[in-house]
mmCIF file of C-alpha atoms in Angstrom:
data_model
loop_
_atom_site.group_PDB
_atom_site.id
_atom_site.type_symbol
_atom_site.label_atom_id
_atom_site.label_comp_id
_atom_site.label_asym_id
_atom_site.label_seq_id
_atom_site.Cartn_x
_atom_site.Cartn_y
_atom_site.Cartn_z
ATOM 1 C CA MET G 6 -1.792 -4.602 1.564
ATOM 2 C CA GLY G 7 -4.655 -3.251 3.904
ATOM 3 C CA SER G 8 -5.100 -6.372 6.302
ATOM 4 C CA ASN G 9 -1.853 -7.665 4.892
ATOM 5 C CA SER G 10 0.144 -4.551 6.016
ATOM 6 C CA ILE G 11 3.256 -5.142 8.074
ATOM 7 C CA GLU G 12 2.037 -3.063 10.895
ATOM 8 C CA SER G 13 -1.050 -5.419 11.229
ATOM 9 C CA ASP G 14 1.487 -7.836 12.511
ATOM 10 C CA CYS G 15 2.650 -5.490 15.046
ATOM 11 C CA CYS G 16 0.171 -3.177 16.725
ATOM 12 C CA ASP G 17 -2.716 -0.782 16.150
ATOM 13 C CA THR G 18 -0.491 2.335 15.925
ATOM 14 C CA ALA G 19 3.199 2.602 15.107
ATOM 15 C CA ASP G 20 5.836 4.464 13.278
ATOM 16 C CA LEU G 21 8.524 3.094 10.979
ATOM 17 C CA LEU G 22 10.957 2.519 13.578
ATOM 18 C CA GLN G 23 8.678 0.626 15.717
ATOM 19 C CA VAL G 24 7.638 -1.652 12.835
ATOM 20 C CA LEU G 25 11.096 -2.402 11.769
ATOM 21 C CA GLY G 26 11.928 -3.226 15.410
ATOM 22 C CA HIS G 27 8.969 -5.596 15.426
ATOM 23 C CA ILE G 28 10.573 -7.613 12.513
ATOM 24 C CA THR G 29 13.850 -8.195 14.434
ATOM 25 C CA PRO G 30 15.341 -6.506 17.539
ATOM 26 C CA LEU G 31 17.421 -3.667 16.738
ATOM 27 C CA PRO G 32 20.860 -2.819 18.525
ATOM 28 C CA GLU G 33 20.650 0.907 19.838
ATOM 29 C CA PRO G 34 23.208 2.421 17.153
ATOM 30 C CA PHE G 35 20.894 0.904 14.542
ATOM 31 C CA GLN G 36 17.887 2.456 16.084
ATOM 32 C CA GLN G 37 19.586 5.747 16.512
ATOM 33 C CA ARG G 38 20.631 5.848 12.961
ATOM 34 C CA ILE G 39 17.161 5.187 11.950
ATOM 35 C CA SER G 40 15.639 7.713 14.088
ATOM 36 C CA GLU G 41 18.129 10.303 12.770
ATOM 37 C CA GLN G 42 17.328 9.506 9.104
ATOM 38 C CA ILE G 43 13.565 8.792 8.872
ATOM 39 C CA HIS G 44 12.024 11.710 7.115
ATOM 40 C CA GLU G 45 8.318 12.442 8.043
ATOM 41 C CA GLU G 46 6.202 14.505 5.736
ATOM 42 C CA ASN G 47 2.718 15.442 5.206
ATOM 43 C CA PHE G 48 1.148 15.206 1.831
ATOM 44 C CA LYS G 49 -1.976 16.617 0.491
ATOM 45 C CA ALA G 50 -4.839 14.506 -1.318
ATOM 46 C CA LYS G 51 -4.141 14.467 -5.111
ATOM 47 C CA GLN G 52 -0.503 14.917 -4.767
ATOM 48 C CA ILE G 53 1.521 12.465 -7.044
ATOM 49 C CA LEU G 54 4.338 10.824 -5.217
ATOM 50 C CA LEU G 55 5.913 9.114 -8.365
ATOM 51 C CA ARG G 56 5.225 9.170 -12.122
ATOM 52 C CA PRO G 57 6.378 6.770 -14.933
ATOM 53 C CA GLY G 58 9.812 7.549 -16.027
ATOM 54 C CA GLU G 59 10.825 8.712 -12.712
ATOM 55 C CA THR G 60 12.935 6.275 -10.224
ATOM 56 C CA ALA G 61 11.315 5.574 -6.819
ATOM 57 C CA ARG G 62 14.059 6.732 -4.523
ATOM 58 C CA ARG G 63 12.234 6.334 -1.006
ATOM 59 C CA ILE G 64 10.439 3.627 0.781
ATOM 60 C CA TYR G 65 7.406 5.190 2.420
ATOM 61 C CA PHE G 66 5.585 4.072 5.617
ATOM 62 C CA VAL G 67 1.940 5.396 5.803
ATOM 63 C CA LYS G 68 1.467 6.540 9.160
ATOM 64 C CA LYS G 69 -1.986 7.785 8.453
ATOM 65 C CA GLY G 70 -3.755 8.320 5.005
ATOM 66 C CA LEU G 71 -4.436 6.565 1.876
ATOM 67 C CA LEU G 72 -2.570 6.292 -1.335
ATOM 68 C CA ARG G 73 -3.177 4.278 -4.566
ATOM 69 C CA ALA G 74 -0.799 3.067 -7.301
ATOM 70 C CA TYR G 75 -2.056 2.913 -10.964
ATOM 71 C CA TYR G 76 -0.767 2.636 -14.447
ATOM 72 C CA ILE G 77 -2.206 3.829 -17.904
ATOM 73 C CA ASP G 78 -2.506 1.359 -20.806
ATOM 74 C CA GLU G 79 -1.662 2.150 -24.280
ATOM 75 C CA LYS G 80 -5.384 2.911 -24.893
ATOM 76 C CA GLY G 81 -5.263 5.604 -22.209
ATOM 77 C CA LYS G 82 -7.249 3.687 -19.505
ATOM 78 C CA GLU G 83 -6.150 3.741 -15.810
ATOM 79 C CA HIS G 84 -5.848 0.596 -14.057
ATOM 80 C CA THR G 85 -5.714 0.658 -10.203
ATOM 81 C CA THR G 86 -3.330 -1.839 -8.563
ATOM 82 C CA TRP G 87 -3.004 -0.938 -4.825
ATOM 83 C CA PHE G 88 -4.780 0.903 -2.294
ATOM 84 C CA VAL G 89 -2.326 1.441 0.598
ATOM 85 C CA GLY G 90 -3.619 2.511 4.030
ATOM 86 C CA ASP G 91 -2.449 3.261 7.690
ATOM 87 C CA GLY G 92 0.319 0.673 8.602
ATOM 88 C CA ASP G 93 1.385 -0.293 5.191
ATOM 89 C CA LEU G 94 4.693 0.121 3.366
ATOM 90 C CA MET G 95 4.311 1.888 -0.228
ATOM 91 C CA ILE G 96 6.915 1.368 -2.811
ATOM 92 C CA SER G 97 6.888 1.009 -6.616
ATOM 93 C CA VAL G 98 8.823 -2.353 -6.008
ATOM 94 C CA TYR G 99 10.652 -3.030 -9.277
ATOM 95 C CA SER G 100 11.757 0.457 -9.543
ATOM 96 C CA PHE G 101 12.835 0.794 -5.905
ATOM 97 C CA LEU G 102 14.680 -2.315 -5.491
ATOM 98 C CA ALA G 103 16.263 -2.131 -9.132
ATOM 99 C CA GLN G 104 16.833 1.538 -9.168
ATOM 100 C CA ARG G 105 14.897 1.655 -12.693
ATOM 101 C CA THR G 106 12.459 3.937 -13.878
ATOM 102 C CA ALA G 107 9.079 3.300 -12.729
ATOM 103 C CA GLU G 108 5.935 2.442 -15.138
ATOM 104 C CA GLU G 109 3.149 3.388 -12.442
ATOM 105 C CA TYR G 110 1.729 6.353 -10.595
ATOM 106 C CA ILE G 111 1.793 6.710 -6.916
ATOM 107 C CA GLU G 112 -1.142 9.176 -5.899
ATOM 108 C CA VAL G 113 -2.178 10.472 -2.653
ATOM 109 C CA LEU G 114 -5.892 9.794 -2.307
ATOM 110 C CA GLN G 115 -6.283 10.963 1.344
ATOM 111 C CA ASP G 116 -4.274 13.666 3.397
ATOM 112 C CA CYS G 117 -1.307 11.642 4.672
ATOM 113 C CA VAL G 118 1.443 11.466 7.156
ATOM 114 C CA LEU G 119 4.119 9.505 5.578
ATOM 115 C CA GLN G 120 7.557 8.371 6.962
ATOM 116 C CA SER G 121 10.087 7.405 4.623
ATOM 117 C CA LEU G 122 13.966 6.354 4.077
ATOM 118 C CA SER G 123 15.893 6.555 0.815
ATOM 119 C CA TRP G 124 17.439 3.778 -1.011
ATOM 120 C CA SER G 125 20.946 4.724 -0.169
ATOM 121 C CA GLN G 126 20.173 4.588 3.461
ATOM 122 C CA LEU G 127 18.946 1.325 3.390
ATOM 123 C CA GLN G 128 21.962 0.211 1.553
ATOM 124 C CA SER G 129 24.103 1.619 4.157
ATOM 125 C CA TYR G 130 22.060 -0.409 6.950
ATOM 126 C CA TYR G 131 22.610 -3.585 4.959
ATOM 127 C CA ALA G 132 26.282 -2.930 4.843
ATOM 128 C CA ASP G 133 26.794 -1.635 8.586
ATOM 129 C CA PHE G 134 24.038 -4.018 10.547
ATOM 130 C CA LYS G 135 23.455 -7.571 10.282
ATOM 131 C CA GLU G 136 19.875 -6.681 11.141
ATOM 132 C CA GLY G 137 19.632 -4.506 8.022
ATOM 133 C CA ASN G 138 20.219 -7.603 5.779
ATOM 134 C CA LEU G 139 17.070 -9.435 7.711
ATOM 135 C CA ILE G 140 14.854 -6.632 7.505
ATOM 136 C CA GLY G 141 15.671 -6.171 3.762
ATOM 137 C CA ARG G 142 14.887 -9.868 2.990
ATOM 138 C CA ILE G 143 11.830 -10.054 4.989
ATOM 139 C CA VAL G 144 10.168 -6.635 3.768
ATOM 140 C CA THR G 145 10.973 -7.947 0.192
ATOM 141 C CA GLU G 146 9.292 -11.436 0.722
ATOM 142 C CA LYS G 147 6.270 -9.767 2.378
ATOM 143 C CA TYR G 148 5.981 -7.618 -0.747
ATOM 144 C CA TYR G 149 6.174 -10.491 -3.169
ATOM 145 C CA ILE G 150 3.762 -12.447 -0.765
ATOM 146 C CA ILE G 151 1.271 -9.609 -1.146
ATOM 147 C CA SER G 152 1.873 -9.457 -4.740
ATOM 148 C CA GLU G 153 0.766 -13.153 -5.052
ATOM 149 C CA GLU G 154 -2.230 -12.626 -2.548
ATOM 150 C CA ARG G 155 -3.328 -9.649 -5.012
ATOM 151 C CA SER G 156 -3.173 -11.782 -8.039
ATOM 152 C CA LEU G 157 -5.082 -14.598 -6.200
ATOM 153 C CA PHE G 158 -7.708 -12.000 -5.256
ATOM 154 C CA LEU G 159 -8.311 -11.482 -8.962
ATOM 155 C CA ARG G 160 -8.109 -15.042 -10.014
ATOM 156 C CA THR G 161 -9.804 -16.974 -7.420
ATOM 157 C CA GLN G 162 -12.569 -14.396 -5.629
ATOM 158 C CA THR G 163 -15.806 -13.632 -7.231
ATOM 159 C CA PRO G 164 -16.777 -10.002 -7.949
ATOM 160 C CA GLU G 165 -18.769 -9.902 -4.919
ATOM 161 C CA GLU G 166 -16.147 -11.573 -2.535
ATOM 162 C CA ARG G 167 -13.603 -9.042 -3.915
ATOM 163 C CA TYR G 168 -15.950 -6.089 -3.055
ATOM 164 C CA ARG G 169 -16.504 -7.381 0.388
ATOM 165 C CA ILE G 170 -12.964 -7.851 1.112
ATOM 166 C CA MET G 171 -12.018 -4.648 -0.201
ATOM 167 C CA LEU G 172 -14.777 -2.954 2.234
ATOM 168 C CA GLU G 173 -13.406 -4.880 5.061
ATOM 169 C CA ARG G 174 -9.792 -3.668 4.392
ATOM 170 C CA TYR G 175 -10.855 -0.054 3.505
ATOM 171 C CA PRO G 176 -14.137 0.794 4.991
ATOM 172 C CA THR G 177 -14.336 4.330 3.749
ATOM 173 C CA ILE G 178 -12.731 3.806 0.347
ATOM 174 C CA GLU G 179 -16.108 4.658 -1.344
ATOM 175 C CA GLN G 180 -15.745 8.385 0.225
ATOM 176 C CA LEU G 181 -12.232 8.808 -0.759
ATOM 177 C CA THR G 182 -11.881 7.619 -4.491
ATOM 178 C CA THR G 183 -13.904 7.407 -7.654
ATOM 179 C CA THR G 184 -16.229 4.611 -8.719
ATOM 180 C CA SER G 185 -13.912 4.155 -11.672
ATOM 181 C CA ASN G 186 -10.881 3.635 -9.529
ATOM 182 C CA ILE G 187 -12.671 1.154 -7.316
ATOM 183 C CA ALA G 188 -13.988 -0.872 -10.407
ATOM 184 C CA SER G 189 -10.475 -0.949 -12.003
ATOM 185 C CA TYR G 190 -9.130 -2.066 -8.567
ATOM 186 C CA LEU G 191 -11.803 -5.061 -8.361
ATOM 187 C CA ASP G 192 -11.197 -5.642 -12.240
ATOM 188 C CA VAL G 193 -15.033 -5.201 -12.827
ATOM 189 C CA SER G 194 -16.946 -2.815 -14.889
ATOM 190 C CA ARG G 195 -18.779 0.111 -13.385
ATOM 191 C CA GLU G 196 -22.174 -1.173 -14.276
ATOM 192 C CA THR G 197 -21.085 -4.713 -12.469
ATOM 193 C CA LEU G 198 -19.723 -2.578 -9.391
ATOM 194 C CA SER G 199 -23.138 -0.822 -9.202
ATOM 195 C CA ARG G 200 -24.822 -3.997 -9.059
ATOM 196 C CA LEU G 201 -22.774 -5.029 -6.279
ATOM 197 C CA LYS G 202 -23.310 -2.062 -4.287
ATOM 198 C CA SER G 203 -27.195 -2.614 -4.751
ATOM 199 C CA LYS G 204 -27.044 -6.128 -3.787
ATOM 200 C CA MET G 205 -25.023 -5.448 -0.723
ATOM 201 C CA LEU G 206 -27.437 -2.671 0.314
ATOM 202 C CA ARG G 207 -30.378 -4.826 -0.233
ATOM 203 C CA ASN G 208 -28.608 -7.732 2.079
ATOM 204 C CA LYS G 209 -28.161 -5.101 4.682
ATOM 205 C CA ARG G 210 -31.856 -4.128 4.759
ATOM 206 C CA THR G 211 -33.044 -7.470 4.706
ATOM 207 C CA ALA G 212 -30.630 -8.413 7.750
ATOM 208 C CA ASN G 213 -31.833 -5.216 9.606
ATOM 209 C CA ALA G 214 -35.376 -6.047 9.043
ATOM 210 C CA ALA G 215 -34.992 -9.653 10.405
#
């Protein structure tokens, strides 16, 4: 997500209707239906949008703010899987698409403005508009591409590279969440993360002194 967001292919600021319209031109009746059905809501930091055992009923577009997805393993340890910022879509992919219970949490890290559509609304778009099926396919493909990129991010990048990429995507992340969450996202220990921070700070000082 982040720099992989759907909005990043479109424009600097957008709402959900604009983003969907960028995927494919939408006929006026389709635009009208979406405009009438989009639900916009403000959420406060620390609110939980989804818990394990619940079914994801809505797909969210982050107009402003920051979220994270995480799960808790059998030992009670949290594992952060995603940070999701401005211009990203946020869903619990399997739960939403299959309408099965989720195994993860979705938490608001920073006060958010979110726009959303329900699963049943999307199904009506697929049935009533040929463009609806195209949007559904492209969004689904994009999510699986992002999932693969996340897997490659962990398998092929060094911890230092992961940390640098994360800061490029989410420059204020360290002010918005805990060191433990960031270390979990990067798949490193807190001690390793501390060393990475110190090294980057030294490099900046050296560069500024040059």
